[in-house]
Tab-separated table of C-alpha atoms in Angstrom:
chain	number	residue	atom	x	y	z
A	1	MET	CA	62.900	132.290	-27.042
A	2	LYS	CA	60.550	133.569	-29.672
A	3	PRO	CA	59.408	131.073	-32.270
A	4	VAL	CA	61.087	131.158	-35.641
A	5	LYS	CA	58.884	132.634	-38.319
A	6	LYS	CA	58.509	130.560	-41.437
A	7	TYR	CA	58.379	132.169	-44.868
A	8	GLU	CA	54.621	131.840	-45.061
A	9	ASP	CA	54.101	133.514	-41.646
A	10	LEU	CA	55.724	136.828	-42.566
A	11	ASN	CA	53.525	139.914	-42.273
A	12	GLY	CA	53.249	142.932	-44.557
A	13	LEU	CA	55.884	145.045	-42.822
A	14	GLU	CA	58.380	142.196	-42.823
A	15	LEU	CA	57.778	141.493	-46.498
A	16	ASP	CA	58.142	145.189	-47.314
A	17	THR	CA	61.473	145.230	-45.514
A	18	ILE	CA	62.662	142.231	-47.495
A	19	ARG	CA	61.507	143.911	-50.696
A	20	GLU	CA	63.511	146.979	-49.698
A	21	ILE	CA	66.600	144.813	-49.179
A	22	GLY	CA	65.971	143.407	-52.650
A	23	SER	CA	65.607	146.867	-54.072
A	24	ILE	CA	68.868	148.159	-52.579
A	25	GLY	CA	70.734	144.989	-53.491
A	26	THR	CA	69.582	144.846	-57.092
A	27	GLY	CA	70.079	148.609	-57.454
A	28	ASN	CA	73.722	148.209	-56.520
A	29	ALA	CA	74.071	145.155	-58.750
A	30	ALA	CA	72.598	147.117	-61.658
A	31	THR	CA	75.188	149.864	-61.184
A	32	ALA	CA	77.953	147.269	-61.201
A	33	LEU	CA	76.521	145.641	-64.322
A	34	SER	CA	76.238	148.988	-66.013
A	35	SER	CA	79.904	149.844	-65.447
A	36	MET	CA	81.001	146.391	-66.610
A	37	LEU	CA	78.970	146.455	-69.800
A	38	GLY	CA	79.206	150.159	-70.457
A	39	CYS	CA	75.498	150.601	-71.081
A	40	ALA	CA	72.534	151.968	-69.191
A	41	VAL	CA	70.962	149.400	-66.888
A	42	ARG	CA	67.678	149.860	-65.095
A	43	ILE	CA	65.866	147.414	-62.875
A	44	GLN	CA	62.277	146.368	-62.832
A	45	MET	CA	60.376	146.487	-59.561
A	46	PRO	CA	62.070	143.913	-57.324
A	47	GLU	CA	59.908	141.043	-56.232
A	48	VAL	CA	59.798	138.933	-53.128
A	49	ARG	CA	58.197	135.607	-53.797
A	50	ILE	CA	57.344	132.728	-51.559
A	51	MET	CA	56.519	129.772	-53.726
A	52	GLY	CA	55.928	126.055	-53.557
A	53	TYR	CA	58.597	124.057	-55.405
A	54	ASN	CA	56.613	123.306	-58.509
A	55	GLU	CA	55.191	126.813	-58.627
A	56	ALA	CA	58.731	128.192	-58.590
A	57	ILE	CA	59.712	126.040	-61.567
A	58	ASP	CA	56.709	127.307	-63.544
A	59	TRP	CA	57.532	130.882	-62.572
A	60	ILE	CA	61.072	130.697	-63.923
A	61	GLY	CA	59.706	129.440	-67.245
A	62	GLY	CA	59.525	125.649	-67.142
A	63	PRO	CA	61.931	122.950	-66.017
A	64	GLU	CA	63.724	121.867	-69.177
A	65	ILE	CA	64.926	125.134	-70.736
A	66	ILE	CA	68.718	125.264	-70.751
A	67	THR	CA	70.230	128.246	-68.958
A	68	ALA	CA	73.487	129.296	-67.396
A	69	GLY	CA	73.612	129.722	-63.654
A	70	VAL	CA	76.198	131.291	-61.370
A	71	LEU	CA	75.894	130.240	-57.757
A	72	VAL	CA	77.477	131.684	-54.634
A	73	GLN	CA	76.876	130.361	-51.165
A	74	MET	CA	76.887	132.787	-48.255
A	75	SER	CA	77.649	131.842	-44.690
A	76	GLY	CA	78.409	133.535	-41.404
A	77	GLU	CA	75.762	135.644	-39.702
A	78	VAL	CA	73.433	135.148	-42.635
A	79	ASN	CA	73.315	131.894	-44.579
A	80	GLY	CA	71.826	131.562	-47.976
A	81	ILE	CA	72.328	130.888	-51.629
A	82	MET	CA	72.460	133.463	-54.331
A	83	LEU	CA	71.925	132.603	-57.959
A	84	SER	CA	72.288	134.534	-61.165
A	85	VAL	CA	70.131	132.777	-63.740
A	86	GLN	CA	71.289	133.861	-67.186
A	87	GLN	CA	69.037	133.103	-70.101
A	88	MET	CA	70.254	133.245	-73.709
A	89	GLU	CA	69.365	136.903	-74.303
A	90	PHE	CA	71.389	137.993	-71.324
A	91	VAL	CA	74.305	135.712	-72.208
A	92	ASN	CA	74.529	137.272	-75.650
A	93	LEU	CA	74.273	140.793	-74.297
A	94	VAL	CA	77.199	140.170	-71.942
A	95	LEU	CA	79.284	138.430	-74.595
A	96	GLN	CA	78.602	141.150	-77.166
A	97	LYS	CA	79.716	143.881	-74.797
A	98	MET	CA	82.616	142.084	-73.169
A	99	VAL	CA	84.199	139.786	-75.745
A	100	GLY	CA	82.669	141.151	-78.932
A	101	HIS	CA	80.776	138.148	-80.282
A	102	THR	CA	77.589	136.214	-79.616
A	103	VAL	CA	76.664	132.532	-79.561
A	104	GLU	CA	73.682	130.604	-80.903
A	105	ASN	CA	73.556	128.036	-78.154
A	106	TYR	CA	75.254	127.181	-74.911
A	107	GLU	CA	77.431	124.516	-76.537
A	108	GLN	CA	79.339	127.225	-78.387
A	109	LEU	CA	80.496	128.898	-75.177
A	110	SER	CA	84.289	128.983	-75.025
A	111	ASP	CA	86.286	129.059	-71.796
A	112	LEU	CA	86.672	132.799	-72.156
A	113	ASP	CA	82.922	133.226	-72.639
A	114	ARG	CA	82.254	131.158	-69.571
A	115	SER	CA	84.618	133.175	-67.418
A	116	ALA	CA	83.005	136.396	-68.629
A	117	LEU	CA	79.606	135.064	-67.542
A	118	VAL	CA	80.916	133.844	-64.189
A	119	GLU	CA	82.558	137.193	-63.566
A	120	VAL	CA	79.423	139.181	-64.383
A	121	GLY	CA	77.345	136.901	-62.175
A	122	ASN	CA	79.871	137.005	-59.376
A	123	ILE	CA	80.195	140.774	-59.371
A	124	MET	CA	76.435	141.288	-59.348
A	125	ILE	CA	75.996	138.795	-56.521
A	126	SER	CA	78.859	140.219	-54.448
A	127	THR	CA	77.616	143.767	-54.911
A	128	PHE	CA	74.140	142.713	-53.825
A	129	ILE	CA	75.434	140.991	-50.714
A	130	ASN	CA	77.807	143.815	-49.815
A	131	ALA	CA	74.892	146.242	-49.946
A	132	LEU	CA	72.841	143.911	-47.751
A	133	SER	CA	75.691	143.478	-45.266
A	134	SER	CA	76.354	147.165	-44.810
A	135	LEU	CA	72.638	147.902	-44.547
A	136	ALA	CA	72.136	145.447	-41.723
A	137	GLY	CA	75.613	145.659	-40.227
A	138	ILE	CA	76.403	141.995	-40.612
A	139	THR	CA	79.363	140.018	-41.865
A	140	THR	CA	79.066	137.169	-44.336
A	141	ARG	CA	81.533	135.018	-46.183
A	142	LEU	CA	81.037	134.096	-49.812
A	143	THR	CA	82.251	131.022	-51.642
A	144	VAL	CA	84.045	131.148	-54.963
A	145	PRO	CA	81.358	131.294	-57.695
A	146	ALA	CA	80.316	128.012	-59.281
A	147	PHE	CA	79.039	127.851	-62.851
A	148	ALA	CA	76.719	125.403	-64.575
A	149	VAL	CA	74.877	125.207	-67.869
A	150	ASP	CA	71.914	122.894	-67.596
A	151	MET	CA	68.137	122.614	-67.272
A	152	GLN	CA	66.942	125.585	-65.256
A	153	GLY	CA	64.650	123.393	-63.191
A	154	ALA	CA	67.663	121.578	-61.803
A	155	ILE	CA	69.537	124.825	-61.202
A	156	LEU	CA	66.627	126.277	-59.255
A	157	THR	CA	66.251	123.147	-57.135
A	158	VAL	CA	69.709	123.724	-55.625
A	159	PRO	CA	68.465	126.346	-53.124
A	160	MET	CA	65.283	124.320	-52.583
A	161	VAL	CA	67.275	121.243	-51.665
A	162	GLU	CA	69.591	123.218	-49.413
A	163	PHE	CA	66.671	124.454	-47.314
A	164	GLY	CA	64.297	121.595	-48.096
A	165	GLY	CA	64.537	120.205	-44.577
A	166	GLN	CA	63.189	123.483	-43.188
A	167	SER	CA	60.367	124.371	-45.468
A	168	ASP	CA	58.079	123.305	-48.274
A	169	TYR	CA	58.499	126.754	-49.786
A	170	ILE	CA	61.311	128.683	-51.369
A	171	MET	CA	61.770	132.394	-50.943
A	172	THR	CA	63.366	134.375	-53.730
A	173	ILE	CA	64.285	138.026	-53.709
A	174	GLY	CA	65.232	139.431	-57.061
A	175	ALA	CA	64.579	141.412	-60.173
A	176	ASN	CA	64.955	141.582	-63.928
A	177	PHE	CA	67.282	144.031	-65.625
A	178	ILE	CA	66.615	146.402	-68.492
A	179	CYS	CA	69.760	147.032	-70.530
A	180	ASP	CA	69.839	149.761	-73.168
A	181	GLY	CA	66.072	150.041	-72.975
A	182	THR	CA	65.247	146.381	-73.650
A	183	ALA	CA	64.128	144.074	-70.889
A	184	VAL	CA	66.663	141.290	-70.564
A	185	PRO	CA	65.695	138.482	-68.265
A	186	CYS	CA	68.586	138.031	-65.891
A	187	ARG	CA	67.279	136.902	-62.627
A	188	LEU	CA	69.285	137.613	-59.555
A	189	LEU	CA	67.843	135.485	-56.800
A	190	LEU	CA	68.663	135.379	-53.133
A	191	SER	CA	67.335	132.493	-51.071
A	192	PRO	CA	68.039	133.005	-47.373
A	193	ASP	CA	67.580	130.233	-44.868
A	194	ILE	CA	64.792	130.723	-42.348
A	195	LEU	CA	66.899	131.320	-39.245
A	196	SER	CA	69.052	133.859	-41.065
A	197	LEU	CA	65.992	135.639	-42.338
A	198	ASN	CA	64.658	135.948	-38.796
A	199	PHE	CA	68.050	137.212	-37.630
A	200	LEU	CA	68.177	139.748	-40.438
A	201	LEU	CA	64.693	141.073	-39.734
A	202	LYS	CA	65.514	141.329	-36.044
A	203	LYS	CA	68.712	143.239	-36.841
A	204	LEU	CA	66.688	145.665	-38.910
A	205	GLY	CA	64.211	146.025	-36.064
A	206	VAL	CA	61.086	144.861	-37.824
A	207	LEU	CA	60.605	141.298	-36.586
A	208	ASP	CA	57.240	141.215	-34.920
A	209	GLY	CA	56.153	138.741	-32.250
B	1	MET	CA	53.145	110.219	-75.812
B	2	ASP	CA	50.949	113.257	-75.268
B	3	ASN	CA	49.130	112.057	-72.194
B	4	LYS	CA	52.026	111.958	-69.821
B	5	LEU	CA	51.448	112.104	-66.126
B	6	VAL	CA	53.752	114.757	-64.721
B	7	VAL	CA	55.350	114.027	-61.383
B	8	GLY	CA	56.375	117.268	-59.626
B	9	ILE	CA	59.069	117.776	-57.037
B	10	ALA	CA	58.368	115.893	-53.804
B	11	ASP	CA	55.497	114.183	-55.594
B	12	MET	CA	54.439	110.683	-56.622
B	13	LYS	CA	52.129	109.371	-59.354
B	14	MET	CA	50.992	105.882	-60.173
B	15	THR	CA	49.507	104.345	-63.306
B	16	ARG	CA	48.414	100.908	-64.403
B	17	GLN	CA	48.532	98.972	-67.702
B	18	ASP	CA	49.587	101.888	-69.871
B	19	GLY	CA	50.472	105.537	-69.587
B	20	MET	CA	53.718	107.405	-69.310
B	21	LEU	CA	55.073	108.945	-66.143
B	22	ILE	CA	57.509	111.808	-66.424
B	23	THR	CA	59.495	113.931	-64.012
B	24	TYR	CA	61.547	116.896	-65.231
B	25	ALA	CA	64.984	118.221	-64.429
B	26	LEU	CA	66.296	115.951	-61.702
B	27	GLY	CA	69.422	117.607	-60.350
B	28	SER	CA	70.563	116.259	-57.020
B	29	CYS	CA	67.024	114.890	-56.620
B	30	ILE	CA	66.302	111.266	-57.472
B	31	GLY	CA	63.494	109.770	-59.503
B	32	VAL	CA	62.594	106.308	-58.245
B	33	CYS	CA	60.626	104.076	-60.655
B	34	LEU	CA	58.842	101.213	-58.936
B	35	TYR	CA	57.221	98.546	-61.085
B	36	ASP	CA	55.171	95.413	-60.584
B	37	PRO	CA	55.499	93.711	-64.014
B	38	THR	CA	52.749	91.127	-63.468
B	39	ILE	CA	49.958	93.661	-63.141
B	40	ARG	CA	51.869	96.482	-64.896
B	41	LEU	CA	51.594	98.829	-61.985
B	42	ALA	CA	54.096	101.668	-62.262
B	43	ALA	CA	54.904	104.408	-59.779
B	44	LEU	CA	57.374	107.263	-60.016
B	45	VAL	CA	58.539	109.243	-56.960
B	46	HIS	CA	60.630	112.438	-57.122
B	47	ILE	CA	62.564	112.734	-53.867
B	48	MET	CA	64.749	115.666	-52.800
B	49	LEU	CA	66.458	114.694	-49.566
B	50	PRO	CA	67.851	111.510	-48.009
B	51	LEU	CA	66.115	111.301	-44.630
B	52	ASN	CA	62.868	112.554	-43.168
B	53	MET	CA	63.592	114.368	-39.935
B	54	GLU	CA	60.542	116.625	-40.012
B	55	ALA	CA	58.346	116.758	-36.957
B	56	GLY	CA	54.965	116.788	-38.673
B	57	ARG	CA	55.941	114.630	-41.692
B	58	LYS	CA	53.528	116.541	-43.882
B	59	SER	CA	55.251	115.764	-47.165
B	60	PRO	CA	56.556	112.183	-47.096
B	61	MET	CA	57.386	112.213	-50.830
B	62	LYS	CA	60.135	114.786	-50.284
B	63	TYR	CA	62.406	112.208	-48.652
B	64	ALA	CA	63.933	108.949	-49.863
B	65	ASP	CA	62.984	106.907	-46.801
B	66	THR	CA	59.363	107.943	-46.296
B	67	GLY	CA	58.792	108.494	-50.032
B	68	ILE	CA	59.714	104.954	-51.031
B	69	SER	CA	57.940	103.192	-48.169
B	70	GLU	CA	54.780	105.277	-48.597
B	71	THR	CA	54.754	104.544	-52.344
B	72	LEU	CA	55.224	100.819	-51.723
B	73	SER	CA	52.282	100.681	-49.347
B	74	GLN	CA	50.104	102.601	-51.824
B	75	MET	CA	51.151	100.127	-54.540
B	76	GLU	CA	50.162	97.243	-52.295
B	77	LYS	CA	46.713	98.792	-51.896
B	78	GLN	CA	46.430	98.725	-55.705
B	79	GLY	CA	47.246	95.017	-55.793
B	80	GLY	CA	51.011	95.249	-56.154
B	81	MET	CA	53.129	92.620	-54.451
B	82	ARG	CA	56.365	93.543	-52.760
B	83	SER	CA	58.087	90.346	-53.911
B	84	ARG	CA	57.436	91.272	-57.570
B	85	ILE	CA	58.217	94.982	-57.392
B	86	VAL	CA	61.498	96.092	-58.957
B	87	ALA	CA	63.169	99.495	-59.037
B	88	LYS	CA	65.095	101.723	-61.414
B	89	ILE	CA	66.563	105.022	-60.278
B	90	ALA	CA	68.066	108.131	-61.884
B	91	GLY	CA	69.419	111.434	-60.592
B	92	GLY	CA	71.722	112.388	-57.744
B	93	ALA	CA	73.921	114.704	-59.781
B	94	ARG	CA	76.162	117.439	-58.467
B	95	MET	CA	74.960	120.564	-60.248
B	96	PHE	CA	77.501	123.068	-58.963
B	97	ASP	CA	81.060	122.426	-57.981
B	98	VAL	CA	81.184	124.610	-54.878
B	99	GLY	CA	84.497	124.775	-53.077
B	100	GLY	CA	84.736	123.697	-49.467
B	101	SER	CA	82.934	120.892	-47.753
B	102	GLY	CA	79.386	122.239	-47.593
B	103	SER	CA	76.351	120.006	-47.810
B	104	LEU	CA	75.672	121.563	-51.198
B	105	GLY	CA	78.260	119.480	-53.005
B	106	ASN	CA	77.355	116.023	-51.850
B	107	ILE	CA	73.597	116.038	-51.346
B	108	GLY	CA	73.184	114.061	-54.581
B	109	GLN	CA	75.559	111.398	-53.317
B	110	ARG	CA	73.721	111.206	-50.000
B	111	ASN	CA	70.434	110.832	-51.849
B	112	ILE	CA	71.849	107.929	-53.871
B	113	GLU	CA	73.152	106.155	-50.766
B	114	SER	CA	69.935	106.644	-48.841
B	115	THR	CA	67.853	105.377	-51.781
B	116	HIS	CA	70.023	102.242	-51.994
B	117	ILE	CA	69.689	101.593	-48.265
B	118	VAL	CA	65.928	102.109	-48.247
B	119	LEU	CA	65.406	99.823	-51.254
B	120	ARG	CA	67.519	97.120	-49.628
B	121	ARG	CA	65.634	97.476	-46.350
B	122	GLU	CA	62.288	97.203	-48.124
B	123	GLY	CA	63.534	94.135	-50.035
B	124	ILE	CA	63.143	95.747	-53.469
B	125	ARG	CA	65.539	94.687	-56.209
B	126	LEU	CA	67.331	97.546	-57.975
B	127	LEU	CA	67.470	96.597	-61.655
B	128	ARG	CA	69.242	99.551	-63.204
B	129	GLU	CA	70.417	103.005	-62.298
B	130	ASP	CA	71.772	106.147	-63.921
B	131	VAL	CA	73.083	108.258	-61.072
B	132	GLY	CA	75.748	110.781	-60.126
B	133	GLY	CA	77.687	112.942	-62.554
B	134	SER	CA	77.018	116.616	-63.032
B	135	VAL	CA	74.128	116.821	-65.483
B	136	ALA	CA	70.408	117.180	-64.886
B	137	ARG	CA	68.106	114.424	-66.061
B	138	THR	CA	64.496	114.196	-67.187
B	139	LEU	CA	63.130	110.745	-66.434
B	140	LEU	CA	60.321	109.004	-68.335
B	141	PHE	CA	58.792	105.741	-67.195
B	142	ASP	CA	56.509	103.632	-69.386
B	143	ALA	CA	53.942	101.554	-67.516
B	144	ALA	CA	53.259	99.162	-70.404
B	145	SER	CA	56.850	97.969	-70.776
B	146	GLY	CA	58.468	99.003	-67.505
B	147	GLN	CA	61.113	100.817	-69.515
B	148	ALA	CA	62.710	104.008	-68.267
B	149	CYS	CA	64.281	106.695	-70.399
B	150	VAL	CA	66.670	109.451	-69.330
B	151	ARG	CA	66.994	112.704	-71.255
B	152	SER	CA	69.921	115.039	-70.495
B	153	TYR	CA	71.377	118.186	-71.963
B	154	GLY	CA	74.094	117.486	-74.522
B	155	LYS	CA	73.857	113.690	-74.263
B	156	PRO	CA	72.011	111.003	-76.210
B	157	GLU	CA	68.855	109.540	-74.642
B	158	LEU	CA	69.460	106.579	-72.419
B	159	ILE	CA	66.897	103.777	-72.305
B	160	PHE	CA	67.120	101.307	-69.474
């Protein structure tokens, strides 16, 4: 049996393939978001990042900032965690378009507001994963979305903890969205586990070695 | 307050006499404060997982078992005495309520249990704890007084 490649061992072709998965996934998610909000949505260049834990926290903008997070766990042929990290600007954009008002802070979120955010997150995540599944010809199951409003450091550590026994790094695949011409930071992040990532790359015929 | 020593994830820092240790945004992770009051030696470890099952054991501070025992032996090198060292812990929350019985939901709980077992095995007295629940915590630990402080979103600060 060939050895399992860790995140940090991936070569250029493999990373490009993952970036392409990210690009197709976020492209589909952007279309879904656009039809939900009724505005033009573009995506910035999708990124694949392999980061140490503390580096990842810095990258998302510091540990203590409060954000909303929608989390879906995927299992089956590919295991992983997908997160939609929704910062205030994005929250207000969604609320404005969907329920017709905005909030000043997360404490003002009503039950209706929360379900709107969960739904937007869930639809983007599901669209992303559906695109990935049909691209690679795999089947995955998704959990019901879970929602939390808390320090973003703690939200981001959820995928780290889940795969912490395998690696000292976290891999994120994702992009920011541009809605109605303004860049709105809504990060859609997929963290696959290492075995699933190897399986996926093999399925796509690019795993080397 | 401005010269705080920041303890990252899977990291440990130690200070003596004075100084403030801080670790941010503990979700299911646990911050373990270890303190020798006689010589005011304070250490703060930020652990992520209950048990170290890694082959190479490159990052002992990631796990409750190896993190706590490694910190205790480093404290002993600095003149700390096991019989005097006491502990305070915070963290172990459940950030997302995911349906089903995945490991995702109860990792915080497993971290709490493992931390308790390891402290008992090492003969360290657990003075206070603020664990479980569903909110993230930022933990501060003051070396001069041995006091710990927990900061959470939407809750008053807790000093213990």
